[in-house]
Coordinates of C-alpha atoms in Angstrom, one line a residue:
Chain A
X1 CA -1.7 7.1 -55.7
X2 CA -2.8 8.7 -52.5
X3 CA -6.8 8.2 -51.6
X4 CA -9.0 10.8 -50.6
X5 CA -8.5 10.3 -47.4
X6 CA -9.7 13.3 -45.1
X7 CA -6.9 14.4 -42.9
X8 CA -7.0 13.2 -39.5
X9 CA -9.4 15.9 -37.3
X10 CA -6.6 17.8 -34.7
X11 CA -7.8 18.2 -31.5
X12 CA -6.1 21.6 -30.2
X13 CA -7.4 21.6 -26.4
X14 CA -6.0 18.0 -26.3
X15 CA -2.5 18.8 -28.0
X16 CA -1.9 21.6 -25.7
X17 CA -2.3 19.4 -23.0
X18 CA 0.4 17.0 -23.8
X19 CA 2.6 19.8 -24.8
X20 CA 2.3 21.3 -21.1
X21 CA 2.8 18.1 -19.7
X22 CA 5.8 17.2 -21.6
X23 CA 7.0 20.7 -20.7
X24 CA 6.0 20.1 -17.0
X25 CA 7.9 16.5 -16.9
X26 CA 10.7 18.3 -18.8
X27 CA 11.0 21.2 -15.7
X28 CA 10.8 18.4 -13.0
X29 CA 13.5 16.3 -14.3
X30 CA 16.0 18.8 -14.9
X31 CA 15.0 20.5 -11.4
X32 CA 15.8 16.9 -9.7
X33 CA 18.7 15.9 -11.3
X34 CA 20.9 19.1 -10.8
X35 CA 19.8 19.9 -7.3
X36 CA 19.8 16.0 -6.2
X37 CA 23.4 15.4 -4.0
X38 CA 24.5 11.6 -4.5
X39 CA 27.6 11.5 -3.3
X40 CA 29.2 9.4 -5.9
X41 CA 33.1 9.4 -4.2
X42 CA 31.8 7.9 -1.4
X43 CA 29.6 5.4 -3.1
X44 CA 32.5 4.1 -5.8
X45 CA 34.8 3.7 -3.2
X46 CA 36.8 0.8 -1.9
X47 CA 34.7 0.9 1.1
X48 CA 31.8 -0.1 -0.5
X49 CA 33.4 -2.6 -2.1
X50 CA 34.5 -3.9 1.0
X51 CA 31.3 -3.6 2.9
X52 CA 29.8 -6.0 -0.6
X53 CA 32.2 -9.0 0.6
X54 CA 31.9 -8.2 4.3
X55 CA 28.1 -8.4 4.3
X56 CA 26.1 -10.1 1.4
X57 CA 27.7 -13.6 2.0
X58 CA 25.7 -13.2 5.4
X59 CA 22.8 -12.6 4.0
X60 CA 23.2 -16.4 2.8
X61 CA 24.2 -17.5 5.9
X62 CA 21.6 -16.7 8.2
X63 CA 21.4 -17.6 11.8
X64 CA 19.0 -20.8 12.3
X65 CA 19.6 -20.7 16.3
X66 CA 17.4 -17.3 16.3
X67 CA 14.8 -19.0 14.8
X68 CA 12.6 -18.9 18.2
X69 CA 12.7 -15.7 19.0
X70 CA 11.7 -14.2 15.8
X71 CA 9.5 -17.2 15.0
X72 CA 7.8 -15.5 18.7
X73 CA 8.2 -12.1 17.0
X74 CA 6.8 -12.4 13.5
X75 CA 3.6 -13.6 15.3
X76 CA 3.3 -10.8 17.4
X77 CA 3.5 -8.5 13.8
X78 CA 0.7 -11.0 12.8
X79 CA -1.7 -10.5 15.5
X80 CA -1.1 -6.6 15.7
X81 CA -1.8 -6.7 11.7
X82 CA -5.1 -8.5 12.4
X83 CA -6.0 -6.2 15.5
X84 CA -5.4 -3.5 13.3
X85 CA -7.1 -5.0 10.4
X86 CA -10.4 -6.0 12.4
X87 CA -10.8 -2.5 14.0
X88 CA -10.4 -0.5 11.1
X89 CA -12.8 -2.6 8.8
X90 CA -15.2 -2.3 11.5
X91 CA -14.8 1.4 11.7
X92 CA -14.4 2.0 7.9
X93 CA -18.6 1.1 7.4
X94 CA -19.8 4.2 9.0
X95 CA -17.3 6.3 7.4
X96 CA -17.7 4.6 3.8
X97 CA -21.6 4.9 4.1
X98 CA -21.1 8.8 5.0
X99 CA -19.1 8.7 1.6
X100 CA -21.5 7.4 -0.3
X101 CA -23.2 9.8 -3.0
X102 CA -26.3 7.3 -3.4
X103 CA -27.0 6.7 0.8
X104 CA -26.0 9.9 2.2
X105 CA -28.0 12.1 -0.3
X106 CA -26.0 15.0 1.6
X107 CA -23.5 16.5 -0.3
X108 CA -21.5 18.2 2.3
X109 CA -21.4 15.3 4.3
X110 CA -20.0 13.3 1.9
X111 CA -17.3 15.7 1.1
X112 CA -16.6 15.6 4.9
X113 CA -16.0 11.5 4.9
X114 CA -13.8 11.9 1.8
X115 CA -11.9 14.3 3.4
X116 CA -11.6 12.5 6.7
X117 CA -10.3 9.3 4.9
X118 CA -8.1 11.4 2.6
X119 CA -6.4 13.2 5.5
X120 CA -6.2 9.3 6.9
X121 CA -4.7 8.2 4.2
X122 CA -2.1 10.7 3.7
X123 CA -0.1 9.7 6.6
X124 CA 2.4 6.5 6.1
X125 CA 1.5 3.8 8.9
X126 CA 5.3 4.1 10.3
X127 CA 4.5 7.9 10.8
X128 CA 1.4 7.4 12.4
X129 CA 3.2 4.8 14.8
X130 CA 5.8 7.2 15.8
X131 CA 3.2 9.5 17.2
X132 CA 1.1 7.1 18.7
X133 CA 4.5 5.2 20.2
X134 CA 5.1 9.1 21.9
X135 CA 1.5 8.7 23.5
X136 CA 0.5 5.0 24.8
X137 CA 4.5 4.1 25.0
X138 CA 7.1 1.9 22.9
X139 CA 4.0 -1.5 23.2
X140 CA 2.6 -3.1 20.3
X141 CA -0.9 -1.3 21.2
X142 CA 1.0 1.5 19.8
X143 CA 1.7 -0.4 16.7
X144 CA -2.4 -1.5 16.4
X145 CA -3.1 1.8 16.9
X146 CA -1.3 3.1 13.8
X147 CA -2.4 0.0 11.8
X148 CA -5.7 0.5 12.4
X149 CA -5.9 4.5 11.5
X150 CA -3.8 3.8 8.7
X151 CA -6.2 1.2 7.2
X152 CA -9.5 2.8 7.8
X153 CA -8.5 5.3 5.3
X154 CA -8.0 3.0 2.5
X155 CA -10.7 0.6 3.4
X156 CA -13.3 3.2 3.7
X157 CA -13.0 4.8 0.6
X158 CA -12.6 1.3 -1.4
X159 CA -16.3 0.6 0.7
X160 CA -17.5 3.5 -0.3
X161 CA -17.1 2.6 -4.0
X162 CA -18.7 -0.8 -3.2
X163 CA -21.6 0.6 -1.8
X164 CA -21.9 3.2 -4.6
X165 CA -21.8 0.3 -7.0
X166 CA -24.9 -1.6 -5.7
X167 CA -28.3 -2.2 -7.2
X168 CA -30.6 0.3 -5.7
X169 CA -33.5 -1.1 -7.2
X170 CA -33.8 -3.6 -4.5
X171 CA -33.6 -0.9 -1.8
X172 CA -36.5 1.0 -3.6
X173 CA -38.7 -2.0 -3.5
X174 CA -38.1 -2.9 0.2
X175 CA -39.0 0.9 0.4
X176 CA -42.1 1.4 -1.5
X177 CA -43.0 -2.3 0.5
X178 CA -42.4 -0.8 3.6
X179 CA -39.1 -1.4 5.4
X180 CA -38.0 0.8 7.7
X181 CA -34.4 2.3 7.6
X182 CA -32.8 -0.8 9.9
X183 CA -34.3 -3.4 7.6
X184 CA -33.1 -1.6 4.4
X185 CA -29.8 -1.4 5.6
X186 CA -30.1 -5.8 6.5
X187 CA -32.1 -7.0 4.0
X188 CA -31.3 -4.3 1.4
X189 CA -27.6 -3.5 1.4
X190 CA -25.8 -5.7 3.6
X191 CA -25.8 -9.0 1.9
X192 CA -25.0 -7.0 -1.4
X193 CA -21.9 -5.4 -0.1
X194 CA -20.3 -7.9 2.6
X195 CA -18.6 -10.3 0.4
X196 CA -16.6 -7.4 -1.3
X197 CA -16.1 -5.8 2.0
X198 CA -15.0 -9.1 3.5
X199 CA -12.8 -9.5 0.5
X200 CA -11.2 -5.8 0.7
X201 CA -10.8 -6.8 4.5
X202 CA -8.7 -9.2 4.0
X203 CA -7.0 -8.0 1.0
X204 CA -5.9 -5.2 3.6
X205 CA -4.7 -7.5 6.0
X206 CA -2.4 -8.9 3.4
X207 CA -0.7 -5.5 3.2
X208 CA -0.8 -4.8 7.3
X209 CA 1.2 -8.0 8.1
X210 CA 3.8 -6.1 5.5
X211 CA 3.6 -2.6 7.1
X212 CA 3.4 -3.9 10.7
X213 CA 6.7 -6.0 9.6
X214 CA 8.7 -2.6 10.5
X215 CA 6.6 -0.4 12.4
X216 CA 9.2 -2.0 15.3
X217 CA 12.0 -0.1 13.9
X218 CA 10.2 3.1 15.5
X219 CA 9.4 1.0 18.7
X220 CA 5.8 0.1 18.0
X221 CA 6.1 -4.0 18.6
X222 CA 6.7 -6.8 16.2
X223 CA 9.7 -8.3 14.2
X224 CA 10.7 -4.4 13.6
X225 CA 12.4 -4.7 16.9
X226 CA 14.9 -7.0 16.2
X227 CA 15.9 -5.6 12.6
X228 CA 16.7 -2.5 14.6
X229 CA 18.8 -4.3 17.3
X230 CA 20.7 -6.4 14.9
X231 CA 21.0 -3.8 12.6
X232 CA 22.5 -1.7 15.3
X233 CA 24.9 -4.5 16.4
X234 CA 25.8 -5.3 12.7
X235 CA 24.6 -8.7 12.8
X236 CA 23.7 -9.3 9.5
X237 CA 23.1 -13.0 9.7
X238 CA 20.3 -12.2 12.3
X239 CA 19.1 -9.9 9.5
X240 CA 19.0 -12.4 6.8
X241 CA 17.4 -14.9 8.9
X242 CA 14.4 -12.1 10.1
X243 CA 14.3 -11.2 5.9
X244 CA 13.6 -15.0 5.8
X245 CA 10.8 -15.5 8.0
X246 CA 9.2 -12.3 6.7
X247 CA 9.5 -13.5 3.1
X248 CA 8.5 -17.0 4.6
X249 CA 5.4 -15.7 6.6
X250 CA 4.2 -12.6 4.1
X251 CA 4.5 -15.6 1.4
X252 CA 2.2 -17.9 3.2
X253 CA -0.3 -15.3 4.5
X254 CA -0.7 -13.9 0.8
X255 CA -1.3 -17.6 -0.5
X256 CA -4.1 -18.2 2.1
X257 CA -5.7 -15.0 1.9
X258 CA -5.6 -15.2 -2.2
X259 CA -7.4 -18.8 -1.8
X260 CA -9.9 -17.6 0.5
X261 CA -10.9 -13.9 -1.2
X262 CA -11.0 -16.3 -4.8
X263 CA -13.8 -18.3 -3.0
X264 CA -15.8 -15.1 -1.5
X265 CA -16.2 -12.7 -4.4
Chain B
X1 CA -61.3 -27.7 10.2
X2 CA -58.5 -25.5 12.0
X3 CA -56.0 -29.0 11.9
X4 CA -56.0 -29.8 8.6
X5 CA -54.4 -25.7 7.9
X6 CA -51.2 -26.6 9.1
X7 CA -49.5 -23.2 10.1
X8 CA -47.4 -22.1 7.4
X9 CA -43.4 -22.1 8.5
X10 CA -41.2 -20.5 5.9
X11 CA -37.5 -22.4 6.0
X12 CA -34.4 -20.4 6.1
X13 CA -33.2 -18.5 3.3
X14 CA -29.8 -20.5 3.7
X15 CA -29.2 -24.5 4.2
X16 CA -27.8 -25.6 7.5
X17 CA -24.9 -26.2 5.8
X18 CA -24.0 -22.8 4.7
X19 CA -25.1 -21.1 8.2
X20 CA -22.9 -23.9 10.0
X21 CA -20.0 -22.8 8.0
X22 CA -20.6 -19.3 8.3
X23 CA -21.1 -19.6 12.4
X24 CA -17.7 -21.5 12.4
X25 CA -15.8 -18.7 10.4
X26 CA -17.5 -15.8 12.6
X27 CA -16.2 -17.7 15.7
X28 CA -12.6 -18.4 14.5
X29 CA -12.4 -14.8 12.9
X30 CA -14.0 -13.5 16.5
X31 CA -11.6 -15.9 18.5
X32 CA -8.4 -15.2 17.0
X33 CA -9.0 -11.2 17.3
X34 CA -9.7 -11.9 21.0
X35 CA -6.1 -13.8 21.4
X36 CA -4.7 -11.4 18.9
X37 CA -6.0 -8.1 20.8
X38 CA -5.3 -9.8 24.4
X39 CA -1.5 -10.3 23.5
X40 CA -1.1 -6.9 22.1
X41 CA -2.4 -5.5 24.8
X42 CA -5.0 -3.1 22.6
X43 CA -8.4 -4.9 24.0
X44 CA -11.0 -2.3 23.8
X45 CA -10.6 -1.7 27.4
X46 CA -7.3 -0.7 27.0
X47 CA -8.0 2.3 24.8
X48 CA -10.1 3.8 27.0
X49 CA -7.8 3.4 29.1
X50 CA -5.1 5.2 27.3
X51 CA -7.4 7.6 25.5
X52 CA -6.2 10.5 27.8
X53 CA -2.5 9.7 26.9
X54 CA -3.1 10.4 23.5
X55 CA -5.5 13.3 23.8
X56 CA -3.4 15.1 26.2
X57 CA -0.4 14.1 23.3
X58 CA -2.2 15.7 19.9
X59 CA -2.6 18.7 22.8
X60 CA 1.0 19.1 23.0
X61 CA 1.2 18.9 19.1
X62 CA -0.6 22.6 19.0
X63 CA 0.2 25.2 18.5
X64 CA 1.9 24.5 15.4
X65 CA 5.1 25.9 14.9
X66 CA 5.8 27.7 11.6
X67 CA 9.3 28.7 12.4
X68 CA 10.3 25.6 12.0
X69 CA 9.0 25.3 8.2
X70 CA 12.0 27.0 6.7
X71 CA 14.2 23.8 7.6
X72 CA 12.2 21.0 6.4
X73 CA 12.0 22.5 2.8
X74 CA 15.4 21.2 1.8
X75 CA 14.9 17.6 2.9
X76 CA 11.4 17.5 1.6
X77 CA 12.7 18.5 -2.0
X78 CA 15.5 16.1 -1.2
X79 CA 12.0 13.1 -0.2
X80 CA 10.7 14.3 -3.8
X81 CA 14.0 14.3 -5.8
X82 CA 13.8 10.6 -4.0
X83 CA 10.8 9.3 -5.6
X84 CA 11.5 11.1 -9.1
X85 CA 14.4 9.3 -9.7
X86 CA 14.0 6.2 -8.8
X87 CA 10.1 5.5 -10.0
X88 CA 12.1 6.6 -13.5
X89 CA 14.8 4.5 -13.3
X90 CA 12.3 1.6 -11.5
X91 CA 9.6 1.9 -14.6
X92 CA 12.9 1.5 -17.0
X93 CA 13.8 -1.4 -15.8
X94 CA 10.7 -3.0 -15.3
X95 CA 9.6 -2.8 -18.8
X96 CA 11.6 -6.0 -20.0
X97 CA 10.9 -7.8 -16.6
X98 CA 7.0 -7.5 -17.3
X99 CA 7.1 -8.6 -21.0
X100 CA 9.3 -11.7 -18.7
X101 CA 6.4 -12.3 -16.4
X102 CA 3.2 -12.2 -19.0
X103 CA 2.3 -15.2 -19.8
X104 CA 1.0 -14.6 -23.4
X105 CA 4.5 -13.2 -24.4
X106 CA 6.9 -15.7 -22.4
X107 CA 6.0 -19.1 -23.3
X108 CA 8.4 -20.6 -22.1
X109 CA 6.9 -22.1 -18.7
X110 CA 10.0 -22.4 -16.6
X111 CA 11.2 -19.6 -17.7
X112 CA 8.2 -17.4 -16.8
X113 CA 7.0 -19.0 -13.0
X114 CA 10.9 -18.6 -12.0
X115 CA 10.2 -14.8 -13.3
X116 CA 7.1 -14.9 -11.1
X117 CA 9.0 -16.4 -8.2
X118 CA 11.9 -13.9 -8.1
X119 CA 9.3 -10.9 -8.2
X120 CA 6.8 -12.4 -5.8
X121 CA 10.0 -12.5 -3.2
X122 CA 10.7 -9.0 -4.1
X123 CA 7.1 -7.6 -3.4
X124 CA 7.3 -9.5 0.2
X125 CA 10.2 -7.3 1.4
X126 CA 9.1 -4.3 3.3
X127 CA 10.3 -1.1 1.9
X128 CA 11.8 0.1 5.2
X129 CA 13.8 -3.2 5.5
X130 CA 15.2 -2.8 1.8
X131 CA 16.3 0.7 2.8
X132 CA 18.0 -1.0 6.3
X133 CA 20.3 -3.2 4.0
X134 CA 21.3 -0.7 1.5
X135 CA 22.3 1.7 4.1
X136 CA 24.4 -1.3 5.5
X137 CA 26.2 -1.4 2.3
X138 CA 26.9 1.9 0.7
X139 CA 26.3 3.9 4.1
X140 CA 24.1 7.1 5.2
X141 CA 22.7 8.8 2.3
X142 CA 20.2 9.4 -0.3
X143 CA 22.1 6.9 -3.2
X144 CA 20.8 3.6 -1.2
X145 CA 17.1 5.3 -0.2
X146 CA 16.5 5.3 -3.8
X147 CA 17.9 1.9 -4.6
X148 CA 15.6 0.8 -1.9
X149 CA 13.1 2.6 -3.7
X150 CA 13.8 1.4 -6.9
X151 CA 13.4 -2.2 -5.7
X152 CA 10.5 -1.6 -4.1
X153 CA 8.8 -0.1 -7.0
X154 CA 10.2 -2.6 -9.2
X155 CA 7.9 -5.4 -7.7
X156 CA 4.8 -3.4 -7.7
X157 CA 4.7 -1.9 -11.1
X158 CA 5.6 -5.1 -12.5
X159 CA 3.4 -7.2 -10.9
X160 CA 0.4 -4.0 -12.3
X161 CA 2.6 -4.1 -15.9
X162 CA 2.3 -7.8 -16.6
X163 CA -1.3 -8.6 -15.9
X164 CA -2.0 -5.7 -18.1
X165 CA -0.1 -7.2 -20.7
X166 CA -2.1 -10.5 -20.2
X167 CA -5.2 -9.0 -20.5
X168 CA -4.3 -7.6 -24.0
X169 CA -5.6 -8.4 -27.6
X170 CA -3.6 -10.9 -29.1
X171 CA -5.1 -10.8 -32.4
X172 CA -3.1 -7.9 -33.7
X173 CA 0.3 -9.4 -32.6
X174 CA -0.8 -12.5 -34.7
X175 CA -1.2 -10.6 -37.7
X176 CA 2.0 -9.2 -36.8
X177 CA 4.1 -12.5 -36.8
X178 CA 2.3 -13.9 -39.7
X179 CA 3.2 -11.1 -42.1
X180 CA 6.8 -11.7 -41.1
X181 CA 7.4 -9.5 -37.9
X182 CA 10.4 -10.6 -35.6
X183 CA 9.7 -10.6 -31.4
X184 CA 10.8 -7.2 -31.0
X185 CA 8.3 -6.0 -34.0
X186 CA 5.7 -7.4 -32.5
X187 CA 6.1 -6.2 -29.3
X188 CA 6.7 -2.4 -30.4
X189 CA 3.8 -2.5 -32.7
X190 CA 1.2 -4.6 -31.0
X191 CA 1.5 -4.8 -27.8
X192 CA 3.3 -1.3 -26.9
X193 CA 0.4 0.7 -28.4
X194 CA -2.5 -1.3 -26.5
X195 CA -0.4 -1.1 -22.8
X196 CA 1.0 2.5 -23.1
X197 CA -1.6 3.9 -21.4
X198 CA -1.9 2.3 -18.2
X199 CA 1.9 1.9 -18.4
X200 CA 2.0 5.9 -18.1
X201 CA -0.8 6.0 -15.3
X202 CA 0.9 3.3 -13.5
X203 CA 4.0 4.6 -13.7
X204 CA 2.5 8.0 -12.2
X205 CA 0.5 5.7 -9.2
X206 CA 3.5 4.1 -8.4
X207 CA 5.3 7.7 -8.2
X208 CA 2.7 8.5 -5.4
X209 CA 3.3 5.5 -3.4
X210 CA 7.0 5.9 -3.8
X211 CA 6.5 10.0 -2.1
X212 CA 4.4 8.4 1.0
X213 CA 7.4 5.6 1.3
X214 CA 10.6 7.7 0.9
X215 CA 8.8 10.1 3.8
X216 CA 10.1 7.4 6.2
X217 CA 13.3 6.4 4.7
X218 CA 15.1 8.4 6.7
X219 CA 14.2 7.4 9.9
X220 CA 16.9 4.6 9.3
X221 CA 19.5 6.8 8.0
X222 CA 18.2 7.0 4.2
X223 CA 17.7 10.3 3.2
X224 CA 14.5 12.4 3.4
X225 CA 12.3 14.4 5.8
X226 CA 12.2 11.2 7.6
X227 CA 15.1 11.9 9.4
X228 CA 13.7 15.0 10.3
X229 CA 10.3 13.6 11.9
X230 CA 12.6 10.9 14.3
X231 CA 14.9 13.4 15.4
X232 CA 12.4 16.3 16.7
X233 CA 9.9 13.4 18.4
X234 CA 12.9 12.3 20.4
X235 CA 13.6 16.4 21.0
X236 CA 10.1 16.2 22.3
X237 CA 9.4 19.4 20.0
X238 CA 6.3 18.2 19.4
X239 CA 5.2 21.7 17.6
X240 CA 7.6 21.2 15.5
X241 CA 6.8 17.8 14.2
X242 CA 3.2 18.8 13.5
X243 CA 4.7 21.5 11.5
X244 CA 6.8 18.8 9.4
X245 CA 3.6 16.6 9.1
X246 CA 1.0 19.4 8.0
X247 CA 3.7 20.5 5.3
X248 CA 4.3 16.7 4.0
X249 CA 0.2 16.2 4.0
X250 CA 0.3 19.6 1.4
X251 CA 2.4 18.3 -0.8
X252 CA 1.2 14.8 -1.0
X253 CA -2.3 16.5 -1.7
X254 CA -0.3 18.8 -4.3
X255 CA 1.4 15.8 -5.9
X256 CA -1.8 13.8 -6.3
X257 CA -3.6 16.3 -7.8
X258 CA -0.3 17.3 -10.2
X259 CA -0.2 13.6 -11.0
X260 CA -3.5 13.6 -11.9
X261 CA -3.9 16.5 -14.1
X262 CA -0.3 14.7 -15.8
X263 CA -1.7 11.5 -16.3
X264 CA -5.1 13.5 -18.4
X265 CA -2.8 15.2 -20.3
X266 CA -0.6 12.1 -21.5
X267 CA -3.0 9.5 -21.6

């Protein structure tokens, strides 16, 4: 016996929007997969094969006696990730207060600060650090450089959403009591935003000591360097031992930074 | 009697305790930037020093050179085709390794924190680096740029995948295995419904990271405008590079926004 149920109400405006997406999905996959050129002869081919047993079991083998010279160069890549990490969450606050709908009641300037950190953030780091390697030279200054620009664009607009999140209450009472702008800003917004910012901070420098990890390969200091050189030479055990102390290093610099951002926020 | 009206002092909104700590942190977070920025040679000093280096160098960048745009088309639809592929085949695969690494699904304890292990060693590897080693092994190309890729992806979206999954109702799947479901019933009928969402919109983030990462593939010989970018800096035709980067911003913007309207419609 079937119930009087009433049918279930169809939303039209919402179906038609699937039914393009599916059809847009549908377009892009068969656009990718017969213009895409994998050359499969060359890939299925005793040569790869070959290069399997030549190279893998040196992955597993890596080469301890480097261990002092990338030891030296995994903490350059640290200290240009926290360079890098310290100037841009310095430079982030203006920006991410310009962003910010409820400070800046402007609403052109706030579309200017998104924009600025959009246009930031469109760039890859390693792109960044090939243009900045062509203008200060192949020195890890290039590779701070690129760090920092690369992070203020994610760091201001995460800011920006802290800031946008606060209690404003407290800033109208400091207000109607008297405060001048300067005082809002320390008494009134400050010690409701730092912890997050300090936490975003160093939630960015997590990721840094990752993307500064390569930005060698284009010349811009750290480990970088010597995967190029001994991927160059073909010296794979060199390679597993840098993937090591990458894995090693990242590991422990995500453990500590976890620990401290669980006892901030 | 003035005396006896001791002058009011109000004590400090912190305890010593607190400020001491906090004093101690600001100097080792100060200290270690001033031995970090002094080795890398980028102390403030130093970019003012160099300011008119790079100045002069965005300078040479203009004009732009829009003759050059016809030839970066094919390798940028080669980046995209890049990214399409392998965030597919990536979010494939992923799905059984993030029902591995939820906890509420795998109970088995050694079982899931080897998971975790395996996927936390992933994550560490640098893109770039992944892309180094599978160009070692099946040479130039686009085939190991999107294994790269697909690795890389891997250990994001599951990582994004299985604390969604922990975060999910479990009453439903209860009710599920107590009316007699088996483990795959109960995973297509209670927990696939409740995760789909973010699945999709994850899947689609994931896509945009995986565009901005196979941009510099190529700069170590995996396919992609990449390529294109090393070789015409070391050319010195600097017009032509900000011709390659103003086109790669477009699209990115272009893909965001396409991504964003797809992830409305499907969600």
């Amino acid at each position: 016996m079937k119930a009087n149920i009433p049918s279930k109400p169809i939303d039209r405006k919402k179906i038609t929007k699937r039914v393009i997406s599916i059809i847009v999905i549908a377009a892009i996959y068969i656009w990718t997969f017969t213009s895409v050129n994998i050359k499969w002869d060359t890939i299925f081919s005793m040569r790869t094969i070959e290069n399997f047993d030549r190279i893998i079991p040196k992955f597993f083998n890596p080469a301890f006696e480097e261990t002092p010279t990338i030891l030296e160069m995994m903490l350059e890549t640290v200290f240009i990730a926290y360079t890098g990490s310290f100037t841009a969450a310095i430079i982030a606050i203006p920006l991410s207060f310009l962003c910010a709908s409820n400070i800046v009641k402007n609403k052109f300037l706030n579309t200017i600060g998104m924009w600025i950190l959009g246009a930031v953030r469109a760039f890859p780091e390693i792109i960044l650090a090939i243009i900045f390697v062509a203008a200060v030279g192949p020195n890890p200054f290039a590779g701070v450089l690129a760090i920092s620009i690369g992070s203020t664009g994610m760091l201001g607009k995460l800011y920006s959403e802290v800031i946008e999140s606060i209690d404003m209450n407290i800033i109208e009472s400091l207000e109607s009591s008297g405060a001048n702008k300067l005082q809002i800003l320390f008494y009134g917004i400050f010690p409701q935003v730092l912890p997050e910012f300090l936490s975003y901070a160093i939630y960015r420098f997590e990721i840094d000591v990752r993307a500064s990890s390569v930005l060698g390969v284009v010349g811009a200091g750290g480990i970088g360097t010597l995967i190029t050189f001994a991927y160059l030479n073909r010296n794979w055990e060199e390679v597993g031992m840098i993937l090591l102390a990458i894995i090693v290093v990242v590991t422990i610099i995500d453990q500590i930074s976890g620990y401290i951002r669980k006892r901030l926020v | 009697m003035p005396n006896n009206k001791e002058k009011f002092i109000p004590k400090s909104l912190y305890p010593l305790k607190t400020k001491r700590i906090i004093t101690l942190s600001l100097v080792a977070v100060l200290g270690f930037y001033l031995i970090s920025s002094i080795t890398t040679e980028s102390f403030i000093i130093n970019f003012f020093m160099k300011i008119g280096n790079i100045t002069d160098l965005i300078g040479r960048f203009f004009p732009v050179d829009w003759s050059f745009a016809g030839a970066v088309w094919e390798k940028l639809f080669e980046t995209i085709h890049m990214a399409i592929i392998s965030t597919t085949v990536a979010t494939l695969i992923s799905i059984p390794f993030c029902l591995l690494t939820a906890s509420n699904i795998t109970t088995n304890k050694y079982l899931y924190n080897s998971m975790r292990f395996i996927l936390n060693i992933i994550r560490t590897i640098p893109d770039i680096v992944l892309a180094v080693v599978f160009v070692g092994l099946f040479g130039i190309g686009v085939f190991p740029g999107i294994i790269a890729l697909i690795v890389f992806a891997i250990g994001i979206l599951v990582k994004l995948l299985s604390e969604t999954i922990e975060s999910i109702d479990m009453n439903p799947s209860e009710a599920i295995k107590a009316s007699g479901g088996n483990a795959l019933q109960t995973i297509w009928f209670a927990v696939m419904p409740q995760v789909l969402p973010q699945f999709i919109s994850f899947s689609l983030y994931v896509f945009e990271i995986n565009i901005r990462a196979s941009v510099v593939l190529g700069l170590v010989g995996a396919g992609g405008v990449g390529q294109l970018i090393n070789s015409q800096i070391n050319f010195l035709n600097y017009p032509a590079v900000s011709t390659i980067v103003l086109i790669i911003f477009a699209v990115v913007v272009i893909i965001d926004y396409i991504s964003g309207k797809l992830r409305e419609g499907l969600v």
